[in-house]
Coordinates of C-alpha atoms in Angstrom, one line a residue:
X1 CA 112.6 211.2 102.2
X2 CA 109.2 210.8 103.6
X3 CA 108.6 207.9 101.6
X4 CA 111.6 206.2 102.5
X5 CA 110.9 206.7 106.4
X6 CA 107.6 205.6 105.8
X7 CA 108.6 202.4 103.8
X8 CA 111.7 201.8 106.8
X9 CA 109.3 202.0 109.6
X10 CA 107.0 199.2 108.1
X11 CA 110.4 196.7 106.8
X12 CA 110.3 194.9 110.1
X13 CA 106.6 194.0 109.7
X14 CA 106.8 191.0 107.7
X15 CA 103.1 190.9 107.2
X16 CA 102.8 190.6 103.2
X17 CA 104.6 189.3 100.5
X18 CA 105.6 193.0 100.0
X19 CA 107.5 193.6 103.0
X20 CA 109.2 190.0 102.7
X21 CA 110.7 191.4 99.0
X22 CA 111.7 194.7 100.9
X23 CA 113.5 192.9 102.8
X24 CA 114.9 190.8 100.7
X25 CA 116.1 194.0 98.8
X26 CA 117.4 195.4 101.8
X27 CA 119.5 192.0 102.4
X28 CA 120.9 192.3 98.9
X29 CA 121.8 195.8 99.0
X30 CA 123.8 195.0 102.6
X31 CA 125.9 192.6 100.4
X32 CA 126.7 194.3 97.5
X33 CA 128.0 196.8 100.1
X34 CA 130.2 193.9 101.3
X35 CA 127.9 194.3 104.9
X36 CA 126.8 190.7 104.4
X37 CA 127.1 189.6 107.9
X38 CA 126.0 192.9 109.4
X39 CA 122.6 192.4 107.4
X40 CA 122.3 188.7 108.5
X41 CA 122.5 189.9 112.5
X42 CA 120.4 192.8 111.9
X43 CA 117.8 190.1 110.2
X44 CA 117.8 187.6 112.8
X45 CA 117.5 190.7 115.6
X46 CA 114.5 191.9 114.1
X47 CA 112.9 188.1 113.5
X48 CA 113.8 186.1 116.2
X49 CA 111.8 188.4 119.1
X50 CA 108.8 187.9 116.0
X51 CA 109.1 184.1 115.7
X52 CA 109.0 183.7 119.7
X53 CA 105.7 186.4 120.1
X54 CA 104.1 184.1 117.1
X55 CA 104.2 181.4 119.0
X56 CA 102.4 183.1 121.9
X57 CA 99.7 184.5 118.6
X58 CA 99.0 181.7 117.7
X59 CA 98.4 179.6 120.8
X60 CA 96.2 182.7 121.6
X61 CA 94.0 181.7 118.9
X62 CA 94.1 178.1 119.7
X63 CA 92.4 179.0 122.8
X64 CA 89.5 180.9 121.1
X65 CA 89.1 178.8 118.4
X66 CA 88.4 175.8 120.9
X67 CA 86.1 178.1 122.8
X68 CA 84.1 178.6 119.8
X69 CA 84.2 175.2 118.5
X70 CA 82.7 174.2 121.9
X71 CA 85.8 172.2 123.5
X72 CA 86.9 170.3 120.3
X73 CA 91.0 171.0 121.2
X74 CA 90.7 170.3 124.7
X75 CA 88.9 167.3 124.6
X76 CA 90.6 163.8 124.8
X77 CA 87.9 162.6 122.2
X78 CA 89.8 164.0 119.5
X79 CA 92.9 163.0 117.7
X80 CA 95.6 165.0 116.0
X81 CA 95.4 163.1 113.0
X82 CA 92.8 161.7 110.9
X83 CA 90.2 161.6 114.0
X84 CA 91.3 159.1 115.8
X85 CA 89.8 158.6 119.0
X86 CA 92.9 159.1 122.2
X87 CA 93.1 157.3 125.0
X88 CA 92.0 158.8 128.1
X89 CA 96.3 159.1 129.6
X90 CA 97.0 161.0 126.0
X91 CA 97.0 164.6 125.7
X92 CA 94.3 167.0 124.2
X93 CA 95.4 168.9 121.1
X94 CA 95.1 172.2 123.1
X95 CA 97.7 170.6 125.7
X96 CA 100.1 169.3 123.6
X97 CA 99.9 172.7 121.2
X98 CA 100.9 174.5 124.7
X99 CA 103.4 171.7 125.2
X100 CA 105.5 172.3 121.8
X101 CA 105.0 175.8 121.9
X102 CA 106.8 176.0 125.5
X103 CA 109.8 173.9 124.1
X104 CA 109.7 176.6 121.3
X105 CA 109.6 179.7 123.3
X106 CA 112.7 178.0 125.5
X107 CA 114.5 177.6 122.2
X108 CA 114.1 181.5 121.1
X109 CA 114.5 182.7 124.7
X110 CA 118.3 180.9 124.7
X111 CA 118.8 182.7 121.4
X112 CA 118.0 185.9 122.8
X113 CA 119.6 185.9 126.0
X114 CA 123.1 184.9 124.7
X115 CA 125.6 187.4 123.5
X116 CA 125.4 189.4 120.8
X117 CA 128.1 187.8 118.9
X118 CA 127.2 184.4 119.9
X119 CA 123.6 185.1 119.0
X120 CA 124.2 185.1 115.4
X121 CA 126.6 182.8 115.4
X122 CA 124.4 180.4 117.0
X123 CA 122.1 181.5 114.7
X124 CA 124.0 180.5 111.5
X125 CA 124.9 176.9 113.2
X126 CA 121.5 176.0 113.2
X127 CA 121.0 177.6 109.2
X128 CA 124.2 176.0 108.2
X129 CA 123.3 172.7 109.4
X130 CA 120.9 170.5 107.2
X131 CA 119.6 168.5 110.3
X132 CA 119.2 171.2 113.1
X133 CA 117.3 173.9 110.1
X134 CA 115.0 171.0 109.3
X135 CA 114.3 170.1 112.6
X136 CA 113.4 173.5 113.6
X137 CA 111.6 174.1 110.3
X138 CA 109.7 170.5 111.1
X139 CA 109.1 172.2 114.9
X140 CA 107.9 175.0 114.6
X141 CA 105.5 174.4 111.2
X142 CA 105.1 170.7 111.1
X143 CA 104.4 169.5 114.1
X144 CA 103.2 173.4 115.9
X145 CA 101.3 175.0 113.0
X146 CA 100.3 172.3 111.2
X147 CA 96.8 172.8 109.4
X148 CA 96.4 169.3 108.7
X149 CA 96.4 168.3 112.1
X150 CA 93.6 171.1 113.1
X151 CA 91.3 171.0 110.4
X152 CA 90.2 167.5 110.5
X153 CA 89.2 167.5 114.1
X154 CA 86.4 169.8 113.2
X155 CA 83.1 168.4 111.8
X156 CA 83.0 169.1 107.7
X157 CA 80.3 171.5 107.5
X158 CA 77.3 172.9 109.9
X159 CA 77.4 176.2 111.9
X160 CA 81.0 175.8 113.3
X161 CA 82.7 175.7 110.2
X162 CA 80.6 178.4 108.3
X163 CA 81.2 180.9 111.3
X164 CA 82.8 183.8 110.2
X165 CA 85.2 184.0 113.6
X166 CA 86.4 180.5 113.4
X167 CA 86.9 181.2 109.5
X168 CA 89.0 184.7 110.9
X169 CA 90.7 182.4 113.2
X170 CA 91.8 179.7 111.2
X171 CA 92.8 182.4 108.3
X172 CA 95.2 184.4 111.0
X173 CA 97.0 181.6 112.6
X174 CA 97.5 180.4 108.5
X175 CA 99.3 183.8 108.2
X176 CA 101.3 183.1 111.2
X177 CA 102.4 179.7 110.2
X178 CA 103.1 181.3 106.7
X179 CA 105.3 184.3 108.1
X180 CA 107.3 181.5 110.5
X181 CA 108.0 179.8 107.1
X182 CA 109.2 182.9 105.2
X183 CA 111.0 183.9 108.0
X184 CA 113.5 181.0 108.3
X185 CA 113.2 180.5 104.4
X186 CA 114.4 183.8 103.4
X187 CA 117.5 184.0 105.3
X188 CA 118.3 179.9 104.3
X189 CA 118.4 180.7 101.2
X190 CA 119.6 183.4 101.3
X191 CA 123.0 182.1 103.2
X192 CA 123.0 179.1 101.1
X193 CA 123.4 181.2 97.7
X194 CA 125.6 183.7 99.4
X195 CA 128.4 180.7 100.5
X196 CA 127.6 179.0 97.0
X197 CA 128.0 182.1 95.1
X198 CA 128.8 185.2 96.3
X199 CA 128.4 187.0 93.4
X200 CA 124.9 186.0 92.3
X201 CA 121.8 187.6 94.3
X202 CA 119.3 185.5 95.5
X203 CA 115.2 186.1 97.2
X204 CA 114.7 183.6 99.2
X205 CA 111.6 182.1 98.6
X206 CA 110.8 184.9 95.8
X207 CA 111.3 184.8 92.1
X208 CA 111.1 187.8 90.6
X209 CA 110.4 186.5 87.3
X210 CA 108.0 183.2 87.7
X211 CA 106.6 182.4 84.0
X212 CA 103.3 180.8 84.9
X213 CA 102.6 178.5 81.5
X214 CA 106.4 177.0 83.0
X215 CA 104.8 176.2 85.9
X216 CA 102.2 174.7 85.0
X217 CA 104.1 172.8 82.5
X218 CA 106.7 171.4 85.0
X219 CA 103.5 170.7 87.4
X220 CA 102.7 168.3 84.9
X221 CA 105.6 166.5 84.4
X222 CA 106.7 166.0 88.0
X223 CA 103.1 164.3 88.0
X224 CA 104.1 162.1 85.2
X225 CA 107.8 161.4 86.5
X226 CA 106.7 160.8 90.3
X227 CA 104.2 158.0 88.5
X228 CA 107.0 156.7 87.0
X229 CA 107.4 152.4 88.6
X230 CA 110.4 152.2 87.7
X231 CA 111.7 155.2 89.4
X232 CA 109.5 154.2 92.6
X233 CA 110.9 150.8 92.9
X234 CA 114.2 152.9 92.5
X235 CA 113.3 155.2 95.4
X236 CA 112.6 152.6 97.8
X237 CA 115.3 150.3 97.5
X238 CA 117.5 152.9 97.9
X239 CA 115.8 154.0 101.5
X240 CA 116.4 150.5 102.3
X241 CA 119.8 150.3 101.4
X242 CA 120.2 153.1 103.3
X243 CA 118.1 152.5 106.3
X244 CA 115.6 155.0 106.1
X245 CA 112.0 154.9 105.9
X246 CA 110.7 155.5 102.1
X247 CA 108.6 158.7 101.9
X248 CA 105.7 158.8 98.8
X249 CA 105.5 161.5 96.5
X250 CA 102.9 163.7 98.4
X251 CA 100.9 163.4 95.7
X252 CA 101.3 160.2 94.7
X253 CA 97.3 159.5 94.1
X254 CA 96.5 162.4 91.5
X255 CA 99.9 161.5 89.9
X256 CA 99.1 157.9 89.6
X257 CA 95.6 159.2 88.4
X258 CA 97.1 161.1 85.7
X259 CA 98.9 158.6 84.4
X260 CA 96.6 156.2 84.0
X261 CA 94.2 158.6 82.5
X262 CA 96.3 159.7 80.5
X263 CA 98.0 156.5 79.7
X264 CA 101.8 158.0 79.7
X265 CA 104.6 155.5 78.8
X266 CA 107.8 155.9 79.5
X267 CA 111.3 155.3 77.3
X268 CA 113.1 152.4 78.4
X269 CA 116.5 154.4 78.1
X270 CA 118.1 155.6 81.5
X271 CA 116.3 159.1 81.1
X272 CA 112.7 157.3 81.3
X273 CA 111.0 160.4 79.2
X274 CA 107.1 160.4 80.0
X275 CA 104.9 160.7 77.1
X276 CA 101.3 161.4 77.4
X277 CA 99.4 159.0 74.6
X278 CA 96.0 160.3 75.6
X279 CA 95.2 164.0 75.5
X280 CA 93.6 163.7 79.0
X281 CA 94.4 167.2 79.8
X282 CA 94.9 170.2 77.2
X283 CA 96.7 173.1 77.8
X284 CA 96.2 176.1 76.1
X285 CA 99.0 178.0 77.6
X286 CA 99.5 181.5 75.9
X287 CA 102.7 183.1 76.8
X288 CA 102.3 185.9 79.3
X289 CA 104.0 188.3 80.7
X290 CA 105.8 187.0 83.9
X291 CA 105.0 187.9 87.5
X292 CA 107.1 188.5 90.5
X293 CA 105.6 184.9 93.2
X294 CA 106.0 182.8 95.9
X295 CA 106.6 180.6 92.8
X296 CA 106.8 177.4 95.0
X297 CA 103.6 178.3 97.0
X298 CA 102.0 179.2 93.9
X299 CA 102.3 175.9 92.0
X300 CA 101.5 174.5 94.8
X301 CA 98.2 175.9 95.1
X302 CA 97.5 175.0 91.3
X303 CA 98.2 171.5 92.1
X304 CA 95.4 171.2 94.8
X305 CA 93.1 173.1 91.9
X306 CA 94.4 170.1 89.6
X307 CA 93.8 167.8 92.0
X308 CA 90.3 168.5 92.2
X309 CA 89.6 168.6 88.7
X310 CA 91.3 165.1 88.6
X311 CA 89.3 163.5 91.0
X312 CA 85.7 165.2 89.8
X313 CA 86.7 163.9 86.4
X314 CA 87.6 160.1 86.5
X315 CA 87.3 157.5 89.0
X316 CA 90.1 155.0 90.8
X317 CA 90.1 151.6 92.6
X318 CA 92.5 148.9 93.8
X319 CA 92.1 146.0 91.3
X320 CA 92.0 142.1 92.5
X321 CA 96.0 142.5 91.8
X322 CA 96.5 145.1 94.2
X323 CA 97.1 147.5 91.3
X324 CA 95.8 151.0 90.7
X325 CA 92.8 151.5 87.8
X326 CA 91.7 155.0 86.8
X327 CA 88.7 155.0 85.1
X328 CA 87.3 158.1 83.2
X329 CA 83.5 159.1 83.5
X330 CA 81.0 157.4 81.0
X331 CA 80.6 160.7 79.1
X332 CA 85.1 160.0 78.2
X333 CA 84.8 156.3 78.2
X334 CA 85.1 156.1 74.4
X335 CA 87.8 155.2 71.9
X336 CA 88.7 158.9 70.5
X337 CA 87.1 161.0 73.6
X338 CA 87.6 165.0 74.2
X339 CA 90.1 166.4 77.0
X340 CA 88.6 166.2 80.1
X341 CA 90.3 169.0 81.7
X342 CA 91.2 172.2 79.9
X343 CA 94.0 174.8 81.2
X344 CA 94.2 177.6 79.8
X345 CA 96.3 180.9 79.8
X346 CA 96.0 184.3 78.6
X347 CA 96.5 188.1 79.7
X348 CA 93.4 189.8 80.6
X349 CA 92.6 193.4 82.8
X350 CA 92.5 193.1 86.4
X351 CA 90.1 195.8 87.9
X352 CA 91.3 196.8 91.6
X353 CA 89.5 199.7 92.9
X354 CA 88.9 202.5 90.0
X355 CA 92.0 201.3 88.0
X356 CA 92.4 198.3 85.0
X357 CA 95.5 196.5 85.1
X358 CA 97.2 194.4 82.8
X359 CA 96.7 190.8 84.5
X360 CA 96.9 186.9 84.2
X361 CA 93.9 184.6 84.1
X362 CA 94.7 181.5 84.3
X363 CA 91.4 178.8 84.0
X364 CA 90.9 175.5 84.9
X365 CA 87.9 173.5 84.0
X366 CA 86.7 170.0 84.0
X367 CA 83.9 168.2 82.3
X368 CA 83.0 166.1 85.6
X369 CA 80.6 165.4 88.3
X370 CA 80.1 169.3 89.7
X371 CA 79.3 170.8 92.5
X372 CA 75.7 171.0 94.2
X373 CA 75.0 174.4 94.8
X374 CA 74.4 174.5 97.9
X375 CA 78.2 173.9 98.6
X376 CA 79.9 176.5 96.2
X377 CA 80.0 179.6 98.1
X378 CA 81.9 177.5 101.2
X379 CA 84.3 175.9 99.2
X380 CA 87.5 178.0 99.9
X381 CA 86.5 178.4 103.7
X382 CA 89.2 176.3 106.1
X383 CA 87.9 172.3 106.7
X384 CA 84.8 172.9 104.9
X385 CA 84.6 169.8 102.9
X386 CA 81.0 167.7 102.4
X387 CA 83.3 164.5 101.3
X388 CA 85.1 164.5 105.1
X389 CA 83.7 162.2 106.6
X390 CA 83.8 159.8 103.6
X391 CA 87.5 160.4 103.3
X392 CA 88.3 159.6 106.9
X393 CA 86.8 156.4 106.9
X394 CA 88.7 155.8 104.0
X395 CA 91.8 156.9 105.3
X396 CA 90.9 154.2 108.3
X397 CA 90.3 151.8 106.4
X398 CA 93.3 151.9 103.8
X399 CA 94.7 149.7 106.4
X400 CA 92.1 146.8 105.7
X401 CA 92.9 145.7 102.0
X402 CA 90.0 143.5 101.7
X403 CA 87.5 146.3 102.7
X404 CA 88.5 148.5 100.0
X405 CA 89.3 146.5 97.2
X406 CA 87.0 147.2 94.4
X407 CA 86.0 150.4 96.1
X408 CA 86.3 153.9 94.2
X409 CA 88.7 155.6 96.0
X410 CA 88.5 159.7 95.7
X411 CA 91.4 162.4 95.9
X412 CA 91.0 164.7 98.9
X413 CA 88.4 166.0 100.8
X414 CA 90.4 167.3 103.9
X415 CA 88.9 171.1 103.3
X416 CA 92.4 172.1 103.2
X417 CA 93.6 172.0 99.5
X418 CA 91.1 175.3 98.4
X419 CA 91.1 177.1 101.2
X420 CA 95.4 177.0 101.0
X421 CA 95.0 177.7 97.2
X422 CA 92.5 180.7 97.6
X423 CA 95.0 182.1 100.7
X424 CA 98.0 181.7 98.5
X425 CA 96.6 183.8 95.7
X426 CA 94.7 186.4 97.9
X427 CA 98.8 186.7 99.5
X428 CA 99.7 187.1 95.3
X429 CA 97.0 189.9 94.6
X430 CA 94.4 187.9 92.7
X431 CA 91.4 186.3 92.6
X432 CA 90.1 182.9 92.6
X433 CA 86.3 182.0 91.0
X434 CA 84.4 178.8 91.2
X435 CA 81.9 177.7 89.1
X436 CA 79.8 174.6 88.8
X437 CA 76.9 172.7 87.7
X438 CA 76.0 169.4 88.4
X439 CA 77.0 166.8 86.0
X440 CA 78.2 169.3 83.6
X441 CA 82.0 170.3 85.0
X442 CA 83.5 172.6 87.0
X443 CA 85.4 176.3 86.0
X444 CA 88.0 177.9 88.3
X445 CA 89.6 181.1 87.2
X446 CA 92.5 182.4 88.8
X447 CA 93.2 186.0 88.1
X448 CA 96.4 187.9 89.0
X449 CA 97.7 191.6 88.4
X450 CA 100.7 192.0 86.5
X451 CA 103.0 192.9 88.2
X452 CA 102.0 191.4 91.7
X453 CA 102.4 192.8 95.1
X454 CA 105.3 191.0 95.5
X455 CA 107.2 192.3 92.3
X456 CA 111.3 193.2 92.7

């Protein structure tokens, strides 16, 4: 009994992946008791007064991180995106942070202050409706907690980046942004399987059961398929038939990487099946045991891992066509060369404290250019990136063909992509180590307890 009112007191806390699948059990145990809607008010009671004191969190940090950052957020010098400079009538970061976090707090406070039966029905409105969820989703993460609009106004390295409060700072209002997400996610999905079928019981975000060498295999292929021209040209007409704007794959350079590296063709039947015909990459994918995950945040953070490998391991320009060419390092520039990046999978023991448990290591490893030294134990910290200021000017310039054409052109270097990868994992239980030497390649290895934290 003591358990159980220890375990009830800490539900509503929403601080770990843990409490999210406590939750989520709690939600599912409301509708196999038929209490369905009486679980979904009792949910958005408890969350809504959190999303609304988030906002007020994370502001709260805003301040103190442009305190100790010496004005950054609050100046009109910097932009929200990609450093550009603002006019002096445009807002400061700081002020238009404040701006979008007052049109939140209205929102919530509306919410709260109608009727109890209105409030949830309001609630499930906005959660039934595909345009007012996305908006709010876009809202209150996209344009309020958005990392890549923060991170690239601070310089990308020196004392402000490598100091250990900003590093706190950034890491909690990451947390917050990350609880806001689970937040709405978990009851979306959780409606959207309920109305589609009732009978079949549903996490959320969470997968009890996420097979790791499947992820990594599908990571892959959507790589291959988003490369795929055909499907592209596809994509974009269709926007245009439609009226819309076209939106890339997000990771359209690391996919069109990999498949020039690995020089995939595709069959010319309607299914357009990728094929690899060079063994770029080489999995060694044992099978596992699988683990309970954020399994969408997880492959996520394996992609920016990827993409790293990717871009320390070959080479792209803009040919005189306007084309992409990927070209690999001299060592792989030969008719039969070896894989230039090697994944591999197997169980290992995870020591936590005075206990060995069964775990995953997952390792990723590339044969490129390295890593000075110097730079390895920053590499996971928030915005730290040496190659920033060589990727903004790039970014700047992508607009001016003739100034890049010829021009090696590098994936990343925001100083998000490991510090989001390393967060993600820490949130899973596990570990992340990098390795490196210059010239020779570089080894991360990912290891994770079986079963996780966030186990059902």
């Amino acid at each position: 009994m003591a358990k159980w009112l220890t375990r009830k007191s800490r539900m509503w806390q929403l601080g770990s992946l843990s409490d999210f699948a406590m939750v989520a059990r709690w939600l599912e145990s409301k509708r196999q008791n038929g209490q369905q809607y009486a679980g979904i008010s009792q949910y958005l009671q408890h969350t809504t007064p959190m999303l609304d004191t988030s906002i007020d969190e994370y502001l709260q940090c805003a301040e103190e991180l442009d305190m100790l950052a010496g004005g950054l957020y609050s100046s009109n010098i910097y932009a929200d995106d990609l450093r550009k400079t603002l006019t002096e009538s445009e807002p400061a970061p700081l002020q238009t942070l404040h701006k979008i976090g007052k049109e939140l707090r209205e929102f919530f406070d509306r919410l709260k202050t109608s009727r109890s039966s209105q409030f949830t029905t309001q609630w499930l409105e906005i959660l039934n409706s595909k345009q007012h969820y996305h908006f709010l989703l876009r809202r209150l993460v996209g344009d309020f907690g958005n990392f890549e609009v923060l991170i690239p106004i601070l310089p990308p390295t020196g004392e402000i980046i490598t100091n250990p409060k900003i590093q706190s700072l950034l890491q909690k209002m990451y947390e917050i942004n990350t609880r806001n997400i689970r937040i709405l996610e978990l009851i979306h999905d959780t409606c959207k399987s309920w109305r589609k079928n009732p009978a079949r019981p549903n996490y959320g975000f969470m997968d009890p059961r996420t097979y790791c060498n499947q992820l990594i295999g599908s990571m892959l292929l959507e790589y291959m398929i988003e490369a795929d021209p055909v499907r592209i040209r596809k994509k974009k007409a269709s926007a245009q038939q439609e009226g819309r704007p076209f939106s890339a794959y997000r990771f359209w350079r690391p996919a069109e990487n990999l498949k020039l590296m690995a020089q995939v063709k595709y069959s010319n039947d309607e299914f357009r099946k990728p094929q690899s015909t060079r063994r770029y990459v080489d999995l060694q994918l044992d099978y596992v045991k699988p683990i309970g995950a954020d399994s969408k945040r997880f492959q996520w953070s394996l992609r920016e891992i990827f993409n790293n490998c990717l871009a320390a391991s070959s080479k792209m320009y803009i040919g005189p066509t306007g084309k992409w060419l990927a070209r690999p390092l001299a060592r792989h520039d030969c008719e039969n060369p070896s894989p230039a990046i090697t994944i591999s999978l197997d169980e290992t023991r995870f020591r936590k404290g005075l206990r060995k448990r069964p775990a995953l290591k997952l390792t990723i490893r590339d044969e490129g250019v390295g890593i000075p030294p110097e730079h390895l134990p920053y590499l996971t910290y928030w915005g730290y990136s040496p190659r920033r200021e060589e990727f903004l000017r790039q970014a700047k310039e992508s607009q001016k063909f003739r100034d890049i054409l010829g021009q090696e052109i590098k994936i990343g270097g925001k100083g998000i992509g490991l510090a989001f990868a390393n967060a993600v994992i820490r949130e899973h239980g596990g570990t992340i180590e990098i390795t490196s030497q210059v010239n020779e390649g570089t080894t991360t290895t990912v290891t994770l307890p079986i079963p996780t934290s966030l186990a059902l």
